Amino acid sequence: MNRYAVNRSPVNRPPGNGPVLLVIGSRAVSRAAIACCAELAAGGPVTVVGCAEAGAQSGAQSGAQSGAQSEPLRQAVALAMNALENAGLTALGHVTVTGSPARAVARAARARGARAVVLDYGRSPTAPEAAELRRRVYGSGIAVVTAECSHVTHA
């Protein structure tokens, strides 16, 4: 079979199929993000992805530096999972410290078969970060949403 003849377009998934990814920084998850995930997941699973950018000034970090940087992130992911489980949702957690957070989140979303990504950073998601993630998931059928659920854009 010719591998180039295979249709690479995204499969149209029925609503409610596939998990929702919640992307957080190293602070506690907001109530708006929990409400948005509950609305989008509709009882389905939510994967919490704690994402931090590796320090560019130090180059390759040692394991001790990376571990110290990711510990507050691990705690934030655990708190977010607890809040989601208290809201009646099934939650899984994942922590990543990377040079390209948008690439790591896009890979995680595709690997989990996610249908939506909710952004809830420690600060308001800046336009370049959200735009970069939307660019990376373009054409995959994954919706990228801010924690306020003010707008949904389908890629």
Tab-separated table of N, CA, C and O in Angstrom, residues 4-50:
chain	number	residue	atom	x	y	z
A	4	TYR	N	1.612	7.265	0.930
A	4	TYR	CA	1.200	8.627	0.608
A	4	TYR	C	-0.260	8.694	0.168
A	4	TYR	O	-0.848	9.756	0.109
A	5	ALA	N	-0.850	7.544	-0.136
A	5	ALA	CA	-2.243	7.513	-0.561
A	5	ALA	C	-3.193	7.459	0.630
A	5	ALA	O	-4.389	7.589	0.471
A	6	VAL	N	-2.664	7.248	1.814
A	6	VAL	CA	-3.502	7.157	3.005
A	6	VAL	C	-4.050	8.533	3.346
A	6	VAL	O	-3.325	9.531	3.334
A	7	ASN	N	-5.316	8.590	3.659
A	7	ASN	CA	-5.955	9.855	4.023
A	7	ASN	C	-5.462	10.283	5.399
A	7	ASN	O	-5.674	9.590	6.385
A	8	ARG	N	-4.801	11.403	5.482
A	8	ARG	CA	-4.244	11.888	6.741
A	8	ARG	C	-5.135	12.920	7.415
A	8	ARG	O	-4.726	13.568	8.362
A	9	SER	N	-6.334	13.115	6.917
A	9	SER	CA	-7.223	14.094	7.537
A	9	SER	C	-7.720	13.559	8.869
A	9	SER	O	-7.815	12.347	9.074
A	10	PRO	N	-8.040	14.464	9.806
A	10	PRO	CA	-8.485	14.001	11.121
A	10	PRO	C	-9.824	13.277	11.025
A	10	PRO	O	-10.661	13.580	10.197
A	11	VAL	N	-9.977	12.309	11.889
A	11	VAL	CA	-11.224	11.553	11.951
A	11	VAL	C	-12.264	12.420	12.651
A	11	VAL	O	-11.990	13.025	13.685
A	12	ASN	N	-13.448	12.498	12.086
A	12	ASN	CA	-14.521	13.248	12.743
A	12	ASN	C	-14.994	12.453	13.943
A	12	ASN	O	-15.577	11.378	13.798
A	13	ARG	N	-14.717	12.967	15.103
A	13	ARG	CA	-15.090	12.290	16.333
A	13	ARG	C	-16.447	12.780	16.799
A	13	ARG	O	-16.728	13.968	16.735
A	14	PRO	N	-17.272	11.896	17.334
A	14	PRO	CA	-18.535	12.363	17.869
A	14	PRO	C	-18.300	13.188	19.124
A	14	PRO	O	-17.296	12.997	19.816
A	15	PRO	N	-19.213	14.131	19.444
A	15	PRO	CA	-19.038	14.927	20.653
A	15	PRO	C	-18.962	14.034	21.880
A	15	PRO	O	-19.658	13.036	21.976
A	16	GLY	N	-18.116	14.403	22.813
A	16	GLY	CA	-17.989	13.652	24.056
A	16	GLY	C	-16.972	12.529	23.962
A	16	GLY	O	-16.797	11.792	24.905
A	17	ASN	N	-16.324	12.360	22.821
A	17	ASN	CA	-15.355	11.294	22.653
A	17	ASN	C	-13.951	11.874	22.753
A	17	ASN	O	-13.611	12.786	22.035
A	18	GLY	N	-13.138	11.345	23.631
A	18	GLY	CA	-11.773	11.822	23.791
A	18	GLY	C	-11.634	12.677	25.030
A	18	GLY	O	-12.562	13.360	25.439
A	19	PRO	N	-10.465	12.630	25.641
A	19	PRO	CA	-10.244	13.397	26.865
A	19	PRO	C	-10.027	14.880	26.595
A	19	PRO	O	-9.884	15.307	25.454
A	20	VAL	N	-10.013	15.629	27.672
A	20	VAL	CA	-9.706	17.054	27.641
A	20	VAL	C	-8.373	17.235	28.344
A	20	VAL	O	-8.122	16.609	29.371
A	21	LEU	N	-7.490	18.062	27.794
A	21	LEU	CA	-6.223	18.382	28.435
A	21	LEU	C	-6.342	19.716	29.141
A	21	LEU	O	-6.862	20.674	28.558
A	22	LEU	N	-5.882	19.786	30.369
A	22	LEU	CA	-5.809	21.029	31.123
A	22	LEU	C	-4.337	21.354	31.295
A	22	LEU	O	-3.593	20.588	31.910
A	23	VAL	N	-3.894	22.469	30.736
A	23	VAL	CA	-2.487	22.870	30.797
A	23	VAL	C	-2.342	23.952	31.854
A	23	VAL	O	-3.006	24.993	31.783
A	24	ILE	N	-1.496	23.679	32.857
A	24	ILE	CA	-1.311	24.626	33.951
A	24	ILE	C	0.156	24.977	34.099
A	24	ILE	O	1.029	24.259	33.616
A	25	GLY	N	0.398	26.085	34.813
A	25	GLY	CA	1.748	26.484	35.186
A	25	GLY	C	2.022	25.980	36.593
A	25	GLY	O	1.434	25.001	37.038
A	26	SER	N	2.878	26.668	37.318
A	26	SER	CA	3.255	26.195	38.648
A	26	SER	C	2.428	26.833	39.760
A	26	SER	O	2.882	26.906	40.891
A	27	ARG	N	1.226	27.286	39.457
A	27	ARG	CA	0.354	27.812	40.500
A	27	ARG	C	-0.918	26.984	40.544
A	27	ARG	O	-1.146	26.139	39.696
A	28	ALA	N	-1.754	27.249	41.520
A	28	ALA	CA	-3.001	26.503	41.672
A	28	ALA	C	-3.913	26.750	40.476
A	28	ALA	O	-3.911	27.829	39.879
A	29	VAL	N	-4.688	25.753	40.144
A	29	VAL	CA	-5.608	25.844	39.015
A	29	VAL	C	-6.780	26.757	39.389
A	29	VAL	O	-7.200	26.810	40.539
A	30	SER	N	-7.279	27.502	38.415
A	30	SER	CA	-8.368	28.439	38.693
A	30	SER	C	-9.717	27.728	38.668
A	30	SER	O	-9.873	26.663	38.076
A	31	ARG	N	-10.705	28.342	39.326
A	31	ARG	CA	-12.063	27.798	39.322
A	31	ARG	C	-12.643	27.817	37.918
A	31	ARG	O	-13.399	26.931	37.538
A	32	ALA	N	-12.283	28.850	37.153
A	32	ALA	CA	-12.776	28.945	35.784
A	32	ALA	C	-12.279	27.769	34.944
A	32	ALA	O	-13.014	27.232	34.118
A	33	ALA	N	-11.035	27.348	35.169
A	33	ALA	CA	-10.488	26.221	34.424
A	33	ALA	C	-11.193	24.919	34.797
A	33	ALA	O	-11.481	24.087	33.929
A	34	ILE	N	-11.501	24.738	36.082
A	34	ILE	CA	-12.218	23.539	36.528
A	34	ILE	C	-13.606	23.507	35.903
A	34	ILE	O	-14.046	22.482	35.380
A	35	ALA	N	-14.291	24.652	35.920
A	35	ALA	CA	-15.635	24.725	35.335
A	35	ALA	C	-15.589	24.474	33.832
A	35	ALA	O	-16.444	23.771	33.281
A	36	CYS	N	-14.597	25.032	33.171
A	36	CYS	CA	-14.454	24.855	31.724
A	36	CYS	C	-14.177	23.391	31.394
A	36	CYS	O	-14.762	22.839	30.452
A	37	CYS	N	-13.301	22.744	32.153
A	37	CYS	CA	-13.004	21.329	31.920
A	37	CYS	C	-14.232	20.462	32.173
A	37	CYS	O	-14.498	19.525	31.422
A	38	ALA	N	-14.981	20.773	33.224
A	38	ALA	CA	-16.190	20.005	33.521
A	38	ALA	C	-17.198	20.133	32.379
A	38	ALA	O	-17.845	19.152	31.994
A	39	GLU	N	-17.309	21.328	31.833
A	39	GLU	CA	-18.232	21.557	30.721
A	39	GLU	C	-17.785	20.813	29.463
A	39	GLU	O	-18.585	20.155	28.801
A	40	LEU	N	-16.499	20.902	29.139
A	40	LEU	CA	-15.995	20.276	27.921
A	40	LEU	C	-15.886	18.754	28.032
A	40	LEU	O	-16.107	18.045	27.062
A	41	ALA	N	-15.535	18.255	29.216
A	41	ALA	CA	-15.335	16.818	29.388
A	41	ALA	C	-16.657	16.064	29.446
A	41	ALA	O	-16.728	14.914	29.019
A	42	ALA	N	-17.690	16.687	29.976
A	42	ALA	CA	-19.014	16.057	30.085
A	42	ALA	C	-18.918	14.669	30.717
A	42	ALA	O	-19.460	13.695	30.202
A	43	GLY	N	-18.188	14.571	31.825
A	43	GLY	CA	-18.056	13.310	32.532
A	43	GLY	C	-16.906	12.446	32.068
A	43	GLY	O	-16.621	11.419	32.660
A	44	GLY	N	-16.229	12.833	31.006
A	44	GLY	CA	-15.091	12.070	30.486
A	44	GLY	C	-13.817	12.387	31.239
A	44	GLY	O	-13.805	13.203	32.171
A	45	PRO	N	-12.714	11.776	30.854
A	45	PRO	CA	-11.450	12.002	31.557
A	45	PRO	C	-10.801	13.338	31.205
A	45	PRO	O	-11.012	13.878	30.128
A	46	VAL	N	-10.029	13.842	32.160
A	46	VAL	CA	-9.245	15.069	31.974
A	46	VAL	C	-7.798	14.739	32.298
A	46	VAL	O	-7.517	14.129	33.329
A	47	THR	N	-6.884	15.127	31.433
A	47	THR	CA	-5.452	14.960	31.686
A	47	THR	C	-4.872	16.319	32.026
A	47	THR	O	-4.989	17.253	31.241
A	48	VAL	N	-4.278	16.425	33.206
A	48	VAL	CA	-3.654	17.666	33.650
A	48	VAL	C	-2.189	17.625	33.228
A	48	VAL	O	-1.459	16.708	33.598
A	49	VAL	N	-1.775	18.613	32.446
A	49	VAL	CA	-0.390	18.692	31.988
A	49	VAL	C	0.242	19.921	32.632
A	49	VAL	O	-0.139	21.045	32.327
A	50	GLY	N	1.175	19.689	33.541
A	50	GLY	CA	1.945	20.773	34.139
A	50	GLY	C	3.130	21.049	33.240
A	50	GLY	O	3.954	20.175	32.999
